[in-house]
Short mmCIF file of C-alpha atoms in Angstrom, two decimals:
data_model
loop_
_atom_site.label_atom_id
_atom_site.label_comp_id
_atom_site.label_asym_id
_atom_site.label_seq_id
_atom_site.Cartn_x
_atom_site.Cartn_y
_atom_site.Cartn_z
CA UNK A 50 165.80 104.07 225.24
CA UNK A 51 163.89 105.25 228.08
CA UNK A 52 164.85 108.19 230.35
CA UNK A 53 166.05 106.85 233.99
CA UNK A 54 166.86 108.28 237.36
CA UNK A 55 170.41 108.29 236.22
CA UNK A 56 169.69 110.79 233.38
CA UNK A 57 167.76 112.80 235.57
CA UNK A 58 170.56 113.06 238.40
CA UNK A 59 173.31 113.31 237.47
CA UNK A 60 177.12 114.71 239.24
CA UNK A 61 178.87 117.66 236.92
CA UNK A 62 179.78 121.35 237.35
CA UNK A 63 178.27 124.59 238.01
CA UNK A 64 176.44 126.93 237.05
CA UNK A 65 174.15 125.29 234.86
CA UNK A 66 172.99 121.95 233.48
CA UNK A 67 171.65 123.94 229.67
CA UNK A 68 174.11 126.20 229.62
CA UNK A 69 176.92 124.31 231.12
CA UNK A 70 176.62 120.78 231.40
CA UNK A 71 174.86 120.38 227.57
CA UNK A 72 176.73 122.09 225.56
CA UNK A 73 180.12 120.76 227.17
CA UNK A 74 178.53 116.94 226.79
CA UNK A 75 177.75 118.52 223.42
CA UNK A 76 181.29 119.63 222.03
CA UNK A 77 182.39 116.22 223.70
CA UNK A 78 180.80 114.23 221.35
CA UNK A 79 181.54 116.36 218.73
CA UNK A 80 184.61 115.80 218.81
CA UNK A 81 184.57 112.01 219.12
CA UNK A 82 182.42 112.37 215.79
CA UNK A 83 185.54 113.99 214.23
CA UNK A 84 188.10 111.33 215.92
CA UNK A 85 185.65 108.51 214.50
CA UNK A 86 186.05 109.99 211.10
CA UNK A 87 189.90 109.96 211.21
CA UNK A 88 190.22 113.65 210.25
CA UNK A 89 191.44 114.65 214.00
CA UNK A 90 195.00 114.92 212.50
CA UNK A 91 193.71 117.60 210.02
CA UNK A 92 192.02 119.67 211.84
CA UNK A 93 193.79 123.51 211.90
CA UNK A 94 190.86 125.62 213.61
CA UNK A 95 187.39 125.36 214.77
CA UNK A 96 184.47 127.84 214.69
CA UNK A 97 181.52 127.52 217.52
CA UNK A 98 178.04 129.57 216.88
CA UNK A 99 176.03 129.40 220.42
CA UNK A 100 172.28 130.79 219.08
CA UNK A 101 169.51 132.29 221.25
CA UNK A 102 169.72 131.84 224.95
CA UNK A 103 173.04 130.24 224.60
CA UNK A 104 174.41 132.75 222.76
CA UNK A 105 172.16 135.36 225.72
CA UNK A 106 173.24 134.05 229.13
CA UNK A 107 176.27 131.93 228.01
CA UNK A 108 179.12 133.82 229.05
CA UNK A 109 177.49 134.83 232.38
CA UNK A 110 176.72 130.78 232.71
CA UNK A 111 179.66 129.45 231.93
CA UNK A 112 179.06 128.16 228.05
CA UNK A 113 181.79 129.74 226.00
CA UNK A 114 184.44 127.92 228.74
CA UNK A 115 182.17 124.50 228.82
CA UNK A 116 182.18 124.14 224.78
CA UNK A 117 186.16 124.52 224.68
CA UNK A 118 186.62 121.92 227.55
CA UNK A 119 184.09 119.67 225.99
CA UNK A 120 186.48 120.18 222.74
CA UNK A 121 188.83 118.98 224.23
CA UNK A 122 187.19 115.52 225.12
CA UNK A 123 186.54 116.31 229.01
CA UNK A 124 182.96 115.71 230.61
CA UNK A 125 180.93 117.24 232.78
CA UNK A 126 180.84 114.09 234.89
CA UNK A 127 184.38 113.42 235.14
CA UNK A 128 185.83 117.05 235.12
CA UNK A 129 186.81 118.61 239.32
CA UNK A 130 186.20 122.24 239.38
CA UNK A 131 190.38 122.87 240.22
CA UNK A 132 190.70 121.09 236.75
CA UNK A 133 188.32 123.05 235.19
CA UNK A 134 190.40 126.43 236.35
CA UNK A 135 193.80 124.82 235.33
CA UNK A 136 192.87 123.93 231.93
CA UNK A 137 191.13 127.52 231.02
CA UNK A 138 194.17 129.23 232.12
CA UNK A 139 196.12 127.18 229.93
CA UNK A 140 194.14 127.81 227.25
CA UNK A 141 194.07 132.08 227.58
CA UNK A 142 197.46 131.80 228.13
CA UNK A 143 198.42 130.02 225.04
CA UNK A 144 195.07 130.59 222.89
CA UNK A 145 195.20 127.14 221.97
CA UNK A 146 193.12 123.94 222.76
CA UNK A 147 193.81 119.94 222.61
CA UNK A 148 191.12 118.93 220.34
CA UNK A 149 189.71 115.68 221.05
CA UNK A 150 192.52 115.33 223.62
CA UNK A 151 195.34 114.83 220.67
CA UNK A 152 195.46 117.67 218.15
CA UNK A 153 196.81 121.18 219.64
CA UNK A 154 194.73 124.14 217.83
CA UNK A 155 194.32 127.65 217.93
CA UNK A 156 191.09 128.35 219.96
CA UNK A 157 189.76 130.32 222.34
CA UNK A 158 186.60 132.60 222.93
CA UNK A 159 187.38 134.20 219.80
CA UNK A 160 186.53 131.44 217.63
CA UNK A 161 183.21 131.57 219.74
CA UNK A 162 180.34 133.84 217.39
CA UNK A 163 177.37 134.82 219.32
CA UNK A 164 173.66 135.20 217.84
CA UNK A 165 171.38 135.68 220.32
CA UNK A 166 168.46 136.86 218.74
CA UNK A 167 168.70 133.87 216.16
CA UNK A 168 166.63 131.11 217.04
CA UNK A 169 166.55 127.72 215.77
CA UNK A 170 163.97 125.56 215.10
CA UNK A 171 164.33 122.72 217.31
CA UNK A 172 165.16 124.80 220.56
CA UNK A 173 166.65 127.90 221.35
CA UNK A 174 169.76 126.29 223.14
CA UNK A 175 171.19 125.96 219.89
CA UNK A 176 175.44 125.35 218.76
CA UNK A 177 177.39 124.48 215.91
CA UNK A 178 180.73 123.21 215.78
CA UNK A 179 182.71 123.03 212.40
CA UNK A 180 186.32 122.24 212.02
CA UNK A 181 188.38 122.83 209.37
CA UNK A 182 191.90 121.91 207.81
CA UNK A 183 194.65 124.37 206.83
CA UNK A 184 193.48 125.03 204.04
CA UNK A 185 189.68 126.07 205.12
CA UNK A 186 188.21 123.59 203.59
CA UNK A 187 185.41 122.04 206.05
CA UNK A 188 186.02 118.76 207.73
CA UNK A 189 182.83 117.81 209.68
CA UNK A 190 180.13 120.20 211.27
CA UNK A 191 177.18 119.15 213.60
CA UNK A 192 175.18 121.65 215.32
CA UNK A 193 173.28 120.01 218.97
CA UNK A 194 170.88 121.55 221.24
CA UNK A 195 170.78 121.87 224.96
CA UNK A 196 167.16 120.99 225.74
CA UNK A 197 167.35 121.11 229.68
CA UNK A 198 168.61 119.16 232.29
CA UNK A 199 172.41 118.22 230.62
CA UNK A 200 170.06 116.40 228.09
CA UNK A 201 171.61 117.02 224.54
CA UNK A 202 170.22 116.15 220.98
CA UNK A 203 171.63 116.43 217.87
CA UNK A 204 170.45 117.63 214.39
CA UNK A 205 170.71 116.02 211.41
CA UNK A 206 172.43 112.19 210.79
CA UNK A 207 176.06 110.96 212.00
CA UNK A 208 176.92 107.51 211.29
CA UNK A 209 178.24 106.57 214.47
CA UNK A 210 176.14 109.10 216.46
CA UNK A 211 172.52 108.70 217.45
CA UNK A 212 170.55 110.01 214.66
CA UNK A 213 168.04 112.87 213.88
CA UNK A 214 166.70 114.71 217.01
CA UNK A 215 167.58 111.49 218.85
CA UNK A 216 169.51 112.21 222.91
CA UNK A 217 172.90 112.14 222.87
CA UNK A 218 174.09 110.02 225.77
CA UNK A 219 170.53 110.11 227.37
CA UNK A 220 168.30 107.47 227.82
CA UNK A 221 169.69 104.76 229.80
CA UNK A 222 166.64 101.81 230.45
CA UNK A 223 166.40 99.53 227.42
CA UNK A 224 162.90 98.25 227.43
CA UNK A 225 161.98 98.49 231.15
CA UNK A 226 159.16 96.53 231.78
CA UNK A 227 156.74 99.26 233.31
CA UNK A 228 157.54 101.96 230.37
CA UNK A 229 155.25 105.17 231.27
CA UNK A 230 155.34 108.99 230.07
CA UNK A 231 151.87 109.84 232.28
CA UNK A 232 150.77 110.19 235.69
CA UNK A 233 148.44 108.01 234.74
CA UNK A 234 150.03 105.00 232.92
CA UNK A 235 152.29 105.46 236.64
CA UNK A 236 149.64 105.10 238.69
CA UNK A 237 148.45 101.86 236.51
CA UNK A 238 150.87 100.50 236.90
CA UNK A 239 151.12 100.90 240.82
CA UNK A 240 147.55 99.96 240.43
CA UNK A 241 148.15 96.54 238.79
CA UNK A 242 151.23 95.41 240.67
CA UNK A 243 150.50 96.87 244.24
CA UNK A 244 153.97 98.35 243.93
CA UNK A 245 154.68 102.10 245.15
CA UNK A 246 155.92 104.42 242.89
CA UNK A 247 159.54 103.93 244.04
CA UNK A 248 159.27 99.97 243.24
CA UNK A 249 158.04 100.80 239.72
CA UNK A 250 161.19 102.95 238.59
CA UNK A 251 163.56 100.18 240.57
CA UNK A 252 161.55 97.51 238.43
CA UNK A 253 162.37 99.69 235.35
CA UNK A 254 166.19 100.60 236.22
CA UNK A 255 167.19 96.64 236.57
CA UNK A 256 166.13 96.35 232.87
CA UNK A 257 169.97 98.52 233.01
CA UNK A 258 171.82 97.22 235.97
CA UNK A 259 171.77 95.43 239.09
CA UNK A 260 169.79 96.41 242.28
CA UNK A 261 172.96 96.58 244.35
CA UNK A 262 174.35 99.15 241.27
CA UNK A 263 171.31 101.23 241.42
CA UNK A 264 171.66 101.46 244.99
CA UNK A 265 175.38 102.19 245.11
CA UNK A 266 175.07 104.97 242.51
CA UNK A 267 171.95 106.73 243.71
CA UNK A 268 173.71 106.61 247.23
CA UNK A 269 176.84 108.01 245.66
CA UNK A 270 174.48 111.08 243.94
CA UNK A 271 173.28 111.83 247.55
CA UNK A 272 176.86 111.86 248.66
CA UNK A 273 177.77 114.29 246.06
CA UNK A 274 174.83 115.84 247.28
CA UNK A 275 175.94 116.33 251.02
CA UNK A 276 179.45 117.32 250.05
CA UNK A 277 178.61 120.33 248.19
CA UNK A 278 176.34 121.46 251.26
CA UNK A 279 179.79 120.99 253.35
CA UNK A 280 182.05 122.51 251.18
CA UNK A 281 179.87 125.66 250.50
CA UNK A 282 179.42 126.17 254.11
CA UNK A 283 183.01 127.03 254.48
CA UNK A 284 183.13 129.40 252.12
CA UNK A 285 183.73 133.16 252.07
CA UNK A 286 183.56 136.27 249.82
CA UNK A 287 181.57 137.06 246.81
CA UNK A 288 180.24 135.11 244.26
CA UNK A 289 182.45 135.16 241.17
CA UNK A 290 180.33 137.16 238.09
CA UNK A 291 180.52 140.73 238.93
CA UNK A 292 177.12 140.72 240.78
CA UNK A 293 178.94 140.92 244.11
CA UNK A 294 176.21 138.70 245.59
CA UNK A 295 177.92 137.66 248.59
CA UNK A 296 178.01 134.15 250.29
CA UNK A 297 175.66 133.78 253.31
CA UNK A 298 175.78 130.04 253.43
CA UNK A 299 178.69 130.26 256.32
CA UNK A 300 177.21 132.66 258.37
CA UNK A 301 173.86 131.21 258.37
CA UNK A 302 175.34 128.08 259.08
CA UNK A 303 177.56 129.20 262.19
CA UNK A 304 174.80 130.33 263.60
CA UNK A 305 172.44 128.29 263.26
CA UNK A 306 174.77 125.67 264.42
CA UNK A 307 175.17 127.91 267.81
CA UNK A 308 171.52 128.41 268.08
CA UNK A 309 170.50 124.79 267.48
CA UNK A 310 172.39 122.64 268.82
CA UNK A 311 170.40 119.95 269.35
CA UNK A 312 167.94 120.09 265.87
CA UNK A 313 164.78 121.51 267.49
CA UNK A 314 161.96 120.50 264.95
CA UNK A 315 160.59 124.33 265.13
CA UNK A 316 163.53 125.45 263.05
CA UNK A 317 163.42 122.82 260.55
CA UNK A 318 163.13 125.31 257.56
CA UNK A 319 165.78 127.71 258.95
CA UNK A 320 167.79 124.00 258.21
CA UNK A 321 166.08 123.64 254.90
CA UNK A 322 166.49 127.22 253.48
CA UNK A 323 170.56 127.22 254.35
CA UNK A 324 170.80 123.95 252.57
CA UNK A 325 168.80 124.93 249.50
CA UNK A 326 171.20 127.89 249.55
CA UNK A 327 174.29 126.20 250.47
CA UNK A 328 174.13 124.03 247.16
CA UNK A 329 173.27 126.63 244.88
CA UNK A 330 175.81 129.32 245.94
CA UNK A 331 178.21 126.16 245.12
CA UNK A 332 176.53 125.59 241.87
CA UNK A 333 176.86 129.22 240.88
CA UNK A 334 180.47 129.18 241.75
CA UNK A 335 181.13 126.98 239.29
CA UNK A 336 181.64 123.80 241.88
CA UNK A 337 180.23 119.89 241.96
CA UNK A 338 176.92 119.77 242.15
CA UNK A 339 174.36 117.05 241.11
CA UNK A 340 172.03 118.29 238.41
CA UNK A 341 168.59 117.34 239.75
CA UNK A 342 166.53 117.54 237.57
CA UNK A 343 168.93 121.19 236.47
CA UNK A 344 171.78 122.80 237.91
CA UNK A 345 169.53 126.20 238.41
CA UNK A 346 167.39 123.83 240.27
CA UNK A 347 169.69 121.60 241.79
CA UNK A 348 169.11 122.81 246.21
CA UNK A 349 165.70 121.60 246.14
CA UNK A 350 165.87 118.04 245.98
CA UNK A 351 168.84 118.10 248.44
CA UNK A 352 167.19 120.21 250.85
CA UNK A 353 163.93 117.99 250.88
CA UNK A 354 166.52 114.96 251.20
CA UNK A 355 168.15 116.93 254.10
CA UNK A 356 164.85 116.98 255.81
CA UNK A 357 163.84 113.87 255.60
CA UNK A 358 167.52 112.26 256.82
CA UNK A 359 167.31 114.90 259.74
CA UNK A 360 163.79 115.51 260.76
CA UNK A 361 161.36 112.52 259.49
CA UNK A 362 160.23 109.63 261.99
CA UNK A 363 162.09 106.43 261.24
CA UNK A 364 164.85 107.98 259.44
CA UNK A 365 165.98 110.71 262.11
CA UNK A 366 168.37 109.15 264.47
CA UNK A 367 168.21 105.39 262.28
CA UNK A 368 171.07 103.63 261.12
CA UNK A 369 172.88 104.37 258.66
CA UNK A 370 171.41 101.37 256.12
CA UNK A 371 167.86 102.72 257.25
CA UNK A 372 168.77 105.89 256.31
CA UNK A 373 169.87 104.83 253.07
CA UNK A 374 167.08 103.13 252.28
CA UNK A 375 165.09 106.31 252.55
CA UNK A 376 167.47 107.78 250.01
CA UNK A 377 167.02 105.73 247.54
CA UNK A 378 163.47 105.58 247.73
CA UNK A 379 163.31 109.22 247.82
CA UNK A 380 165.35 109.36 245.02
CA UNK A 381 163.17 106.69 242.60
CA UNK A 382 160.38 108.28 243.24
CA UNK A 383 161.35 111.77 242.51
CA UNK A 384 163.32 110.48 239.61
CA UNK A 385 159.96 108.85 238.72
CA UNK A 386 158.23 111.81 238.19
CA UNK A 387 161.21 113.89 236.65
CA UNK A 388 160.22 111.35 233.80
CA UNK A 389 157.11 112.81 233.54
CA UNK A 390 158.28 116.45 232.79
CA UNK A 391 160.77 115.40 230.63
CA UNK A 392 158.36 113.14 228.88
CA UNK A 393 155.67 115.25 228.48
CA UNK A 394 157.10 119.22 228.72
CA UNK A 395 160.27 120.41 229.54
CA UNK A 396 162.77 120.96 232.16
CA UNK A 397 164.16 123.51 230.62
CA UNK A 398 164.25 127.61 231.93
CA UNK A 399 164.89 128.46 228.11
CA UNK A 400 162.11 126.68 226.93
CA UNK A 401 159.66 127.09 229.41
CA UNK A 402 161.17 129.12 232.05
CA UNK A 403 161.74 128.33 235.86
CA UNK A 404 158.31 126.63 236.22
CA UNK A 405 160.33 123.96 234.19
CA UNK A 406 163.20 123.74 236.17
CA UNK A 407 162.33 125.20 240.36
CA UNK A 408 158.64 123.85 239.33
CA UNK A 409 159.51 120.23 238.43
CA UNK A 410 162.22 120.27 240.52
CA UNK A 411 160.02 121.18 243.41
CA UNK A 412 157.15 118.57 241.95
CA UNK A 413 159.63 115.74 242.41
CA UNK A 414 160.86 116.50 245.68
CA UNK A 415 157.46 116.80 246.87
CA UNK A 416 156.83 113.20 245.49
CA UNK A 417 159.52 111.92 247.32
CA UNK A 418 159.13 113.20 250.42
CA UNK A 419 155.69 111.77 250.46
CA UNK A 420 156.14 108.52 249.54
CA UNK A 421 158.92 108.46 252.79
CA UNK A 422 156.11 109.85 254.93
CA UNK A 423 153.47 106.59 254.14
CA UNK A 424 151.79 108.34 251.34
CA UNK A 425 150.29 105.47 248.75
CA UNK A 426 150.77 105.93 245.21
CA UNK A 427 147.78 108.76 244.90
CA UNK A 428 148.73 110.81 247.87
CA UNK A 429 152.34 110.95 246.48
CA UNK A 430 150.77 112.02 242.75
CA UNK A 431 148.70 114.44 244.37
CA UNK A 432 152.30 116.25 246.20
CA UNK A 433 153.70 116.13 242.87
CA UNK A 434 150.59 118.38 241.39
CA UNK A 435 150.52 120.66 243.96
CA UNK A 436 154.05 121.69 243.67
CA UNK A 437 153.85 122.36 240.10
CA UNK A 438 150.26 123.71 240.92
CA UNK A 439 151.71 126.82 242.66
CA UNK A 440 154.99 127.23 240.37
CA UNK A 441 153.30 127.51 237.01
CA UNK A 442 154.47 130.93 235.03
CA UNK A 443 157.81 131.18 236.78
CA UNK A 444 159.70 132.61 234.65
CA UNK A 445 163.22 132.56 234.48
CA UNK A 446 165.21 136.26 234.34
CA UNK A 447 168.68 136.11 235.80
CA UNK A 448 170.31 139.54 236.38
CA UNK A 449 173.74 139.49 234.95
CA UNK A 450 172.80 135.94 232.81
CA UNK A 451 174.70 134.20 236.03
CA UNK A 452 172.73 131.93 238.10
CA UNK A 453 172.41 133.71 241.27
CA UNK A 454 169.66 135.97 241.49
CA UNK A 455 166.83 134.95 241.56
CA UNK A 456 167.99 131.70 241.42
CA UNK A 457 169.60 130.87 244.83
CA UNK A 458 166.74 131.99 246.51
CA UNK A 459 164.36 130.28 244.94
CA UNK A 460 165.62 127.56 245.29
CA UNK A 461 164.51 127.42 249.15
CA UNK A 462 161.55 128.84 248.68
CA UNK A 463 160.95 125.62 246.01
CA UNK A 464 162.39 123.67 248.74
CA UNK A 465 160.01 124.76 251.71
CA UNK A 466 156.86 124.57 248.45
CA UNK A 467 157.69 120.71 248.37
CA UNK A 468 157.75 119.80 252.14
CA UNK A 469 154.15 121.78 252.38
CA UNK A 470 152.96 120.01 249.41
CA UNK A 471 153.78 116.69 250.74
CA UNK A 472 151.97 117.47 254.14
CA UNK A 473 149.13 118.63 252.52
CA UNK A 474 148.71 115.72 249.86
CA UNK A 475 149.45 113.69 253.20
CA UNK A 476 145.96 115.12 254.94
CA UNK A 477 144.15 113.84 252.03
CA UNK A 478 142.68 110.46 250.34
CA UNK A 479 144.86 110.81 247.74
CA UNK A 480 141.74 112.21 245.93
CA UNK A 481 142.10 115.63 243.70
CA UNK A 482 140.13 117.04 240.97
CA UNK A 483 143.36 118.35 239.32
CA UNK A 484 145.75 115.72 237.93
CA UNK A 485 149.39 116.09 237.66
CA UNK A 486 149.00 115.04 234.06
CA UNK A 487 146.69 118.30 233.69
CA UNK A 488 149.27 120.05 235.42
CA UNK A 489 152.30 119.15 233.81
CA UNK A 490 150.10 120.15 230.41
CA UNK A 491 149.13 123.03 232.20
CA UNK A 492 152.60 124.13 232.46
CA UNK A 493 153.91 123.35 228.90
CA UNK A 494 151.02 125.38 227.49
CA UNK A 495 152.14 128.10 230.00
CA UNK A 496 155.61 128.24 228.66
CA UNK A 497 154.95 128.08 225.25
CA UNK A 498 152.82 131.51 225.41
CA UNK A 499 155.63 132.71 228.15
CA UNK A 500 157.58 136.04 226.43
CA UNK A 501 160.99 134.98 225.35
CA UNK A 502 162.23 137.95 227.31
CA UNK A 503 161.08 135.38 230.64
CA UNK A 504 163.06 132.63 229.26
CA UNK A 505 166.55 132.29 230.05
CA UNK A 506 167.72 135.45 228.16
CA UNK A 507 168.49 137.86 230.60
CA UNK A 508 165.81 140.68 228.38
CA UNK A 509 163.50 140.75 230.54
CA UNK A 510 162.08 140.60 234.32
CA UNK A 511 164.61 141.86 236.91
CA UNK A 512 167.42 141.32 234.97
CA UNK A 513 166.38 144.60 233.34
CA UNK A 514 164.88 146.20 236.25
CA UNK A 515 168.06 145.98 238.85
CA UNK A 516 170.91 147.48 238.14
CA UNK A 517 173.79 144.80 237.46
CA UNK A 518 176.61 147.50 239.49
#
């Protein structure tokens, strides 16, 4: 199965798609394994081991909470954030959980061991579930890895689970008829067809669904997408974590609002930054969000899409099915070349760090944004490489493990980094002498020799070097 725009973005919860999203998507499906085996009416407790970053930056990002939901059959997709605060009160108050939905068990964070300097092999987002009967005696165990994006794959072989190392609810295009994992084999195809880049991935996603479904649901993502920009900018106070970081999203929007009225094209980025930061103060509060291509990196894409909708010619001031059109272009394309980092590197801050996620991110917004500005199939591959270009080595070092500092921030800095791309890939032929293939190599070399301490674990960078109170 081939990865598709739906993988890519995708609606769930705050604060993070590796930390968050995976591992809840991950105890999910455990325990449907256990239901499918018809030992659900056994089970008597359950033990979860979350290993290297997991086991770092999970309680700060939300994992220890995510994997007893996830036990309890909910999904990220489905779940609101006032459910999500309901149910984890119920279960401190009672220290128990509804396994699989049906089987009421003692569990909380105490059945929840931590090893985070133990590293798997497969990735360092590593957890194990096993579940036991009264009498101790093991009933099934599985152990899954959160490799980036909400994308989880398990280890080891489960009859009526996907297999060895294969995704676990991931991959949605059965044979698409223009499969590609390179820049190149994209541009091929563009080359061969005279398609753009956003025709190519709609070509691939009917091999899955209808045109009218594809446009419904990537309409519905940018939706999601504009409702967590107005939600956050009505909110107030701190940012839950301990950081104190407080909200600026409401200010900045009140007066911005006061000061421009009227959308003067000067102030564009003032407009771009408080959206970028609107969505990820949401995100780190634990809210709706669409993970794009990660929850850490989930304002950038939104922001770029809030430019275009507000400040591009043809699309400022359209109707509203013009408008939508954009959208959904926007959205293939980027999607498009989200394949290629998940295809050939990572998206993941614990396996590459930030490069993977505010890098690619920032790549595919760039990509889109071109491609709704008249750039042909080159120009828009040349955006994509010059946002990665100038994001390779960030690292990823979250003070606190929570996913606010640096992380909000950087996210409109990513943001403004893909609108300049674009206009500069825009000035050109379409003509580079570095490809985004070499790139995207480029940066999975880069985070392969990156210091752990730079990857998702809170050990290093400023999480050591500010003081957390």
């Amino acid at each position: 199965m081939a990865v598709g725009v739906f993988d890519l973005f995708s609606i769930g919860i705050g604060p993070s798609s590796s930390h968050t999203v995976g591992p809840m998507r991950a105890a999910a499906t455990f325990a449907d394994e256990v239901t499918s085996l018809g030992v659900v009416g056994d089970a008597a407790s359950i033990r979860i081991d979350l290993y290297g970053s997991l086991a770092a930056t999970g309680r700060g990002h939300g994992t220890l909470t995510a994997v007893l939901l996830g036990l309890e059959g909910r999904h990220p997709e489905t779940i609101l954030p006032d459910q999500v605060e309901s149910r984890l009160a119920a279960i401190r108050d009672t220290g128990k959980i509804e396994f699989a939905g049906s089987r009421t068990i003692a569990a909380g964070e105490d059945a929840i061991e931590l090893h985070p300097r133990t590293v798997l092999e497969r990735h360092t987002n590593g957890v194990t579930f096993t579940v036991a009967d009264a009498a101790g005696t093991e009933l099934h165990a599985a152990t899954y890895f959160s490799v980036g994006g909400g994308f989880v794959e398990r280890d080891g072989e489960f009859t009526s689970a996907p297999g060895p190392q294969e995704s676990v609810g991931v991959g949605s295009l059965p044979e698409p008829p223009y499969p590609f994992r390179t820049a190149s084999e994209l541009l091929g195809h563009c080359a061969d067809t005279g398609l753009p880049i956003s025709q190519i991935m709609l070509a691939n996603e009917l091999a899955a669904r209808s045109e009218d479904d594809v446009r419904a649901g990537l309409i519905e993502i940018w939706h999601v997408m504009e409702e967590c920009m107005n939600i956050s900018v009505t909110r107030t106070g701190d940012l839950p974590g301990g950081l104190t970081v407080r909200r600026r999203a409401k200010g900045w929007y009140d007066k911005l609002k006061a000061e421009d009225p009227d959308r003067d094209p000067s102030l564009y980025l003032d407009w771009v930054n408080l959206a970028a930061l609107a969505v990820n103060e949401e995100n780190a509060s634990g809210g709706r969000v669409v993970t794009a291509p990660t929850n850490g990196a989930a304002g950038i894409v939104p922001a770029v899409l809030f430019y275009a909708t507000r400040y591009v010619r043809g699309l400022r001031g359209s109707d509203m099915d013009t408008r939508m059109d954009g959208v959904v272009r926007f959205l293939l394309t980027a999607g498009a070349i989200g394949v290629l980092y998940r295809e050939q590197a990572s998206i993941s801050g614990a396996e590459v760090g930030c490069q993977g996620e505010v890098g690619s991110a920032s790549s595919m917004a760039a990509a889109g944004l071109a491609e709704l500005l008249g750039g042909n199939p080159a120009q828009v591959e040349n955006a994509a490489e010059i946002a990665m270009e100038h994001n390779l080595g960030l690292t990823c070092d979250p003070i606190g493990g929570l996913v606010q500092i640096p992380c909000i921030e950087r996210n409109a800095i990513g943001a403004g980094k893909a609108i300049n791309a674009a206009t500069m890939a825009l000035r050109g032929d379409g003509v580079h002498r570095v490809s985004l293939d070499q790139v995207i190599e480029t940066m999975r070399q880069t985070g392969a020799d990156m210091s752990s301490k730079y990857k998702e674990t809170a050990m290093g960078g400023l999480a050591v070097n500010v003081v957390e109170c």
